[in-house]
Every structure is written in structure tokens, then in C-alpha cells.
PDB file of C-alpha atoms in Angstrom:
ATOM      1  CA  MET A   1       0.000   0.000   0.000  1.00 49.00           C
ATOM      2  CA  ARG A   2       2.900   2.381   0.574  1.00 51.00           C
ATOM      3  CA  ASP A   3       3.546   2.434  -3.193  1.00 69.00           C
ATOM      4  CA  ASP A   4       0.054   3.865  -3.573  1.00 85.00           C
ATOM      5  CA  ARG A   5       0.794   7.014  -1.593  1.00 88.00           C
ATOM      6  CA  PHE A   6       0.692   9.322  -4.635  1.00 91.00           C
ATOM      7  CA  ALA A   7      -2.735   8.073  -5.707  1.00 91.00           C
ATOM      8  CA  ILE A   8      -4.030   8.378  -2.141  1.00 91.00           C
ATOM      9  CA  PHE A   9      -2.578  11.883  -1.948  1.00 93.00           C
ATOM     10  CA  ARG A  10      -4.261  12.795  -5.246  1.00 92.00           C
ATOM     11  CA  ASN A  11      -7.640  11.786  -3.814  1.00 91.00           C
ATOM     12  CA  TYR A  12      -7.200  13.233  -0.321  1.00 91.00           C
ATOM     13  CA  SER A  13      -5.775  16.529  -1.576  1.00 91.00           C
ATOM     14  CA  ASP A  14      -8.884  17.075  -3.722  1.00 92.00           C
ATOM     15  CA  PRO A  15     -11.341  19.144  -1.650  1.00 89.00           C
ATOM     16  CA  ASP A  16     -14.308  17.413  -3.295  1.00 90.00           C
ATOM     17  CA  VAL A  17     -13.084  14.086  -1.912  1.00 88.00           C
ATOM     18  CA  ALA A  18     -11.226  15.064   1.257  1.00 83.00           C
ATOM     19  CA  ASN A  19     -13.866  17.340   2.734  1.00 82.00           C
ATOM     20  CA  TRP A  20     -16.014  14.290   3.516  1.00 84.00           C
ATOM     21  CA  PHE A  21     -13.275  12.936   5.837  1.00 77.00           C
ATOM     22  CA  PHE A  22     -10.925  15.650   7.001  1.00 76.00           C
ATOM     23  CA  ASP A  23     -11.112  19.215   8.290  1.00 77.00           C
ATOM     24  CA  LYS A  24      -9.135  20.247   5.210  1.00 87.00           C
ATOM     25  CA  PRO A  25      -7.585  18.515   2.207  1.00 89.00           C
ATOM     26  CA  LEU A  26      -4.058  17.165   2.505  1.00 89.00           C
ATOM     27  CA  THR A  27      -1.330  19.522   1.343  1.00 92.00           C
ATOM     28  CA  GLN A  28       1.833  17.435   1.845  1.00 93.00           C
ATOM     29  CA  ILE A  29       2.569  13.926   0.565  1.00 92.00           C
ATOM     30  CA  GLU A  30       4.040  13.103   3.992  1.00 92.00           C
ATOM     31  CA  GLU A  31       0.537  13.318   5.477  1.00 92.00           C
ATOM     32  CA  VAL A  32      -0.375  10.199   3.521  1.00 92.00           C
ATOM     33  CA  GLU A  33       2.214   8.194   5.475  1.00 91.00           C
ATOM     34  CA  GLU A  34       0.190   8.775   8.653  1.00 92.00           C
ATOM     35  CA  ILE A  35      -3.017   7.633   6.959  1.00 91.00           C
ATOM     36  CA  ILE A  36      -1.399   4.504   5.542  1.00 92.00           C
ATOM     37  CA  GLY A  37       0.203   3.859   8.923  1.00 92.00           C
ATOM     38  CA  ALA A  38      -3.219   4.054  10.581  1.00 91.00           C
ATOM     39  CA  PHE A  39      -4.681   1.632   7.994  1.00 91.00           C
ATOM     40  CA  LEU A  40      -1.852  -0.843   8.654  1.00 92.00           C
ATOM     41  CA  LYS A  41      -1.988  -0.449  12.452  1.00 94.00           C
ATOM     42  CA  ASN A  42      -5.739  -1.056  12.499  1.00 91.00           C
ATOM     43  CA  ALA A  43      -5.191  -4.250  10.501  1.00 92.00           C
ATOM     44  CA  GLU A  44      -2.369  -5.406  12.808  1.00 93.00           C
ATOM     45  CA  ASP A  45      -4.491  -4.685  15.887  1.00 91.00           C
ATOM     46  CA  GLY A  46      -7.528  -6.453  14.438  1.00 87.00           C
ATOM     47  CA  LYS A  47      -9.573  -3.234  14.484  1.00 88.00           C
ATOM     48  CA  GLY A  48     -10.049  -2.694  10.766  1.00 91.00           C
ATOM     49  CA  HIS A  49      -9.237  -3.697   7.223  1.00 92.00           C
ATOM     50  CA  THR A  50      -8.703  -1.328   4.296  1.00 94.00           C
ATOM     51  CA  TRP A  51      -8.552  -2.381   0.673  1.00 94.00           C
ATOM     52  CA  ALA A  52      -7.380  -0.438  -2.352  1.00 93.00           C
ATOM     53  CA  ILE A  53      -9.903   0.004  -5.148  1.00 96.00           C
ATOM     54  CA  MET A  54      -8.048  -0.482  -8.408  1.00 95.00           C
ATOM     55  CA  LEU A  55      -9.047  -0.346 -12.041  1.00 95.00           C
ATOM     56  CA  LYS A  56      -8.839  -3.807 -13.607  1.00 92.00           C
ATOM     57  CA  GLU A  57      -7.326  -2.623 -16.875  1.00 91.00           C
ATOM     58  CA  ASP A  58      -4.287  -0.737 -15.537  1.00 90.00           C
ATOM     59  CA  ARG A  59      -4.262  -1.445 -11.754  1.00 90.00           C
ATOM     60  CA  GLU A  60      -4.520   2.290 -11.005  1.00 91.00           C
ATOM     61  CA  LEU A  61      -5.581   2.970  -7.416  1.00 94.00           C
ATOM     62  CA  ILE A  62      -8.765   5.049  -7.522  1.00 96.00           C
ATOM     63  CA  GLY A  63      -9.964   4.840  -3.919  1.00 95.00           C
ATOM     64  CA  THR A  64     -10.158   2.807  -0.740  1.00 94.00           C
ATOM     65  CA  CYS A  65     -12.832   0.968   1.179  1.00 96.00           C
ATOM     66  CA  GLY A  66     -12.872  -1.081   4.305  1.00 95.00           C
ATOM     67  CA  TYR A  67     -14.049  -1.765   7.789  1.00 95.00           C
ATOM     68  CA  GLU A  68     -12.990   1.016  10.113  1.00 88.00           C
ATOM     69  CA  ASN A  69     -14.408  -0.630  13.182  1.00 84.00           C
ATOM     70  CA  PHE A  70     -15.579  -4.171  13.521  1.00 85.00           C
ATOM     71  CA  VAL A  71     -16.104  -6.898  16.034  1.00 85.00           C
ATOM     72  CA  VAL A  72     -15.823 -10.353  14.482  1.00 83.00           C
ATOM     73  CA  GLY A  73     -19.174 -12.066  14.634  1.00 86.00           C
ATOM     74  CA  VAL A  74     -21.045  -8.855  15.457  1.00 91.00           C
ATOM     75  CA  ARG A  75     -20.907  -5.629  13.434  1.00 94.00           C
ATOM     76  CA  GLY A  76     -18.558  -3.828  11.067  1.00 94.00           C
ATOM     77  CA  GLU A  77     -18.571  -0.169  10.017  1.00 96.00           C
ATOM     78  CA  LEU A  78     -17.749   0.755   6.429  1.00 96.00           C
ATOM     79  CA  GLY A  79     -15.548   3.613   5.323  1.00 94.00           C
ATOM     80  CA  PHE A  80     -14.947   4.452   1.666  1.00 95.00           C
ATOM     81  CA  ASP A  81     -13.596   7.062  -0.722  1.00 94.00           C
ATOM     82  CA  LEU A  82     -13.222   7.360  -4.463  1.00 95.00           C
ATOM     83  CA  GLY A  83     -11.357   9.758  -6.726  1.00 94.00           C
ATOM     84  CA  LYS A  84     -13.671  12.352  -8.280  1.00 94.00           C
ATOM     85  CA  ALA A  85     -12.811  11.284 -11.857  1.00 94.00           C
ATOM     86  CA  GLN A  86     -14.363   7.876 -11.075  1.00 95.00           C
ATOM     87  CA  TRP A  87     -17.630   9.059  -9.521  1.00 94.00           C
ATOM     88  CA  GLY A  88     -20.826   7.738 -11.057  1.00 94.00           C
ATOM     89  CA  LYS A  89     -19.229   4.749 -12.818  1.00 95.00           C
ATOM     90  CA  GLY A  90     -20.389   2.005 -10.422  1.00 95.00           C
ATOM     91  CA  TYR A  91     -16.942   1.253  -9.011  1.00 96.00           C
ATOM     92  CA  MET A  92     -17.886   1.939  -5.395  1.00 96.00           C
ATOM     93  CA  THR A  93     -21.013  -0.197  -5.577  1.00 96.00           C
ATOM     94  CA  GLU A  94     -18.902  -3.075  -6.930  1.00 96.00           C
ATOM     95  CA  ALA A  95     -16.137  -2.631  -4.335  1.00 97.00           C
ATOM     96  CA  LEU A  96     -18.496  -2.329  -1.374  1.00 97.00           C
ATOM     97  CA  GLY A  97     -20.457  -5.338  -2.565  1.00 96.00           C
ATOM     98  CA  ALA A  98     -17.271  -7.398  -2.433  1.00 96.00           C
ATOM     99  CA  ILE A  99     -16.251  -6.312   1.057  1.00 96.00           C
ATOM    100  CA  ILE A 100     -19.789  -6.658   2.407  1.00 96.00           C
ATOM    101  CA  THR A 101     -19.745 -10.277   1.235  1.00 95.00           C
ATOM    102  CA  CYS A 102     -16.332 -10.670   2.865  1.00 94.00           C
ATOM    103  CA  GLY A 103     -17.665  -9.193   6.104  1.00 94.00           C
ATOM    104  CA  PHE A 104     -20.585 -11.575   6.258  1.00 95.00           C
ATOM    105  CA  ASP A 105     -18.765 -14.675   4.995  1.00 93.00           C
ATOM    106  CA  LEU A 106     -15.278 -14.350   6.510  1.00 92.00           C
ATOM    107  CA  LEU A 107     -15.761 -12.059   9.512  1.00 91.00           C
ATOM    108  CA  ARG A 108     -19.163 -13.605  10.320  1.00 93.00           C
ATOM    109  CA  LEU A 109     -20.698 -10.182  10.864  1.00 95.00           C
ATOM    110  CA  SER A 110     -24.394 -10.019  11.672  1.00 95.00           C
ATOM    111  CA  ASP A 111     -24.644  -6.375  10.518  1.00 96.00           C
ATOM    112  CA  VAL A 112     -22.669  -3.931   8.419  1.00 97.00           C
ATOM    113  CA  CYS A 113     -23.210  -0.245   9.145  1.00 97.00           C
ATOM    114  CA  ALA A 114     -22.136   3.103   7.723  1.00 97.00           C
ATOM    115  CA  HIS A 115     -22.375   6.756   8.748  1.00 94.00           C
ATOM    116  CA  THR A 116     -22.559   9.491   6.151  1.00 94.00           C
ATOM    117  CA  TYR A 117     -23.316  13.166   6.083  1.00 92.00           C
ATOM    118  CA  SER A 118     -26.953  13.764   5.245  1.00 92.00           C
ATOM    119  CA  HIS A 119     -25.952  16.039   2.363  1.00 90.00           C
ATOM    120  CA  ASN A 120     -23.642  13.382   0.838  1.00 92.00           C
ATOM    121  CA  ALA A 121     -26.214  12.263  -1.709  1.00 93.00           C
ATOM    122  CA  ARG A 122     -23.735  10.086  -3.627  1.00 93.00           C
ATOM    123  CA  ALA A 123     -22.742   8.016  -0.595  1.00 95.00           C
ATOM    124  CA  ARG A 124     -26.355   7.676   0.501  1.00 96.00           C
ATOM    125  CA  GLN A 125     -27.349   6.530  -2.992  1.00 96.00           C
ATOM    126  CA  VAL A 126     -24.639   3.840  -3.040  1.00 97.00           C
ATOM    127  CA  LEU A 127     -25.635   2.546   0.392  1.00 97.00           C
ATOM    128  CA  GLU A 128     -29.314   2.446  -0.501  1.00 97.00           C
ATOM    129  CA  LYS A 129     -28.554   0.717  -3.820  1.00 96.00           C
ATOM    130  CA  LEU A 130     -26.748  -1.995  -1.836  1.00 96.00           C
ATOM    131  CA  GLY A 131     -29.789  -2.515   0.401  1.00 96.00           C
ATOM    132  CA  PHE A 132     -28.785  -0.544   3.490  1.00 97.00           C
ATOM    133  CA  ARG A 133     -31.623   0.884   5.524  1.00 97.00           C
ATOM    134  CA  VAL A 134     -31.596   4.122   7.487  1.00 97.00           C
ATOM    135  CA  GLU A 135     -31.523   3.284  11.179  1.00 96.00           C
ATOM    136  CA  SER A 136     -31.273   6.841  12.479  1.00 96.00           C
ATOM    137  CA  VAL A 137     -30.852  10.433  11.355  1.00 96.00           C
ATOM    138  CA  ASN A 138     -29.511  13.332  13.374  1.00 92.00           C
ATOM    139  CA  ALA A 139     -28.895  16.969  12.474  1.00 87.00           C
ATOM    140  CA  ASP A 140     -26.255  16.268   9.821  1.00 91.00           C
ATOM    141  CA  SER A 141     -25.776  12.507   9.401  1.00 93.00           C
ATOM    142  CA  HIS A 142     -27.528   9.333   8.419  1.00 96.00           C
ATOM    143  CA  PHE A 143     -26.713   6.003  10.069  1.00 96.00           C
ATOM    144  CA  TYR A 144     -27.292   2.991   7.807  1.00 97.00           C
ATOM    145  CA  VAL A 145     -27.446  -0.725   8.610  1.00 98.00           C
ATOM    146  CA  LEU A 146     -27.502  -3.831   6.439  1.00 97.00           C
ATOM    147  CA  SER A 147     -28.238  -7.168   8.111  1.00 96.00           C
ATOM    148  CA  HIS A 148     -26.788 -10.453   6.974  1.00 95.00           C
ATOM    149  CA  PRO A 149     -30.240 -11.950   6.242  1.00 94.00           C
ATOM    150  CA  ASP A 150     -31.163  -8.907   4.107  1.00 94.00           C
ATOM    151  CA  TRP A 151     -27.893  -9.210   2.150  1.00 95.00           C
ATOM    152  CA  ALA A 152     -28.304 -12.960   1.682  1.00 91.00           C
ATOM    153  CA  GLU A 153     -31.858 -12.496   0.418  1.00 88.00           C
ATOM    154  CA  ARG A 154     -30.728  -9.752  -1.942  1.00 84.00           C
ATOM    155  CA  CYS A 155     -27.904 -11.900  -3.326  1.00 80.00           C
ATOM    156  CA  ILE A 156     -30.107 -14.906  -4.108  1.00 67.00           C
ATOM    157  CA  SER A 157     -33.014 -12.898  -5.545  1.00 58.00           C
ATOM    158  CA  PRO A 158     -33.261 -13.024  -9.346  1.00 49.00           C
ATOM    159  CA  GLY A 159     -32.046  -9.908 -11.118  1.00 49.00           C
ATOM    160  CA  VAL A 160     -29.915  -8.614  -8.262  1.00 47.00           C
TER     161      VAL A 160
END
């Protein structure tokens, strides 16, 4: 993942991407080292897993997705980002679908959840397309949950 620091910097220095996660976009490539270090530490400590989202044709890193918090056998919380040039192409839906399946099958999660700003229409649309349901709404965020039975039913239903 350390070889991907320039692609991660490209995404996190773009205000349209970074403003969903940080107080301000990154300005120095060295800041990416801390982010990658946190991804790796969470994996080592068993607190999270982060995957690179890469284009099949040229293996270009275009974003990340993963479980920021999870308890094996209980619940995992999704986090995700995607470079602006790739928005609206279905890549995030495909990537999240893969890690949701991983969460239910390998981590034995009963639920997968996600928080997003209420005004982040793109993130909300992706979550709803994947079958997440709004569990709660506060002043500026939506909390979504997808249960294992709902995902399993969705995956075996024709046309899904």
C-alpha cells in the first residue's frame, strides 16, 4: 500500500473528496504516510481492514474501502472514498459489494453499518442501492445498517 501514496494523496488533496473525511484537504505527501500507517496499524491490531480500489485494466488505485471498526461475529462499520474522476461509474457499488460479502462470509458479521453526512447524496445513494436501511438520522448525518439476512436475500433474488 505504501507504493500507492501518490494516488491516495491525489484523492485526499482534492477538496471534493477530502472534505467528507478531514477538516481540510491534505497539502503534503508526507501526510499520507500517517493515513497509511493508521490503515496498517488497524489491521495489525484487528480493528479494521482497508482495501485499495483499483481499475482492472491498468491497476490504477482510484480509492479505498474497508471496515474502520468491527467486532468479528457482530458488526462492522464501512468507510470508503473514491477519486472524483471515477464518480458515477459504479466502481464503489462493486467494491463495497465485495467487502460486504467478505464481512458476512469471513468475519461472520451479523450487521454492516455506515455513517454518512446527510448532504452526501452520492454516498447515501450507493448505500441504498446496496440494500442498506436508514436506522437513524440526526442533524447532519444518516446512520445505515444492512443485516446479513437482508444481504443474503438480496444476493439470491433473481435480477440482483
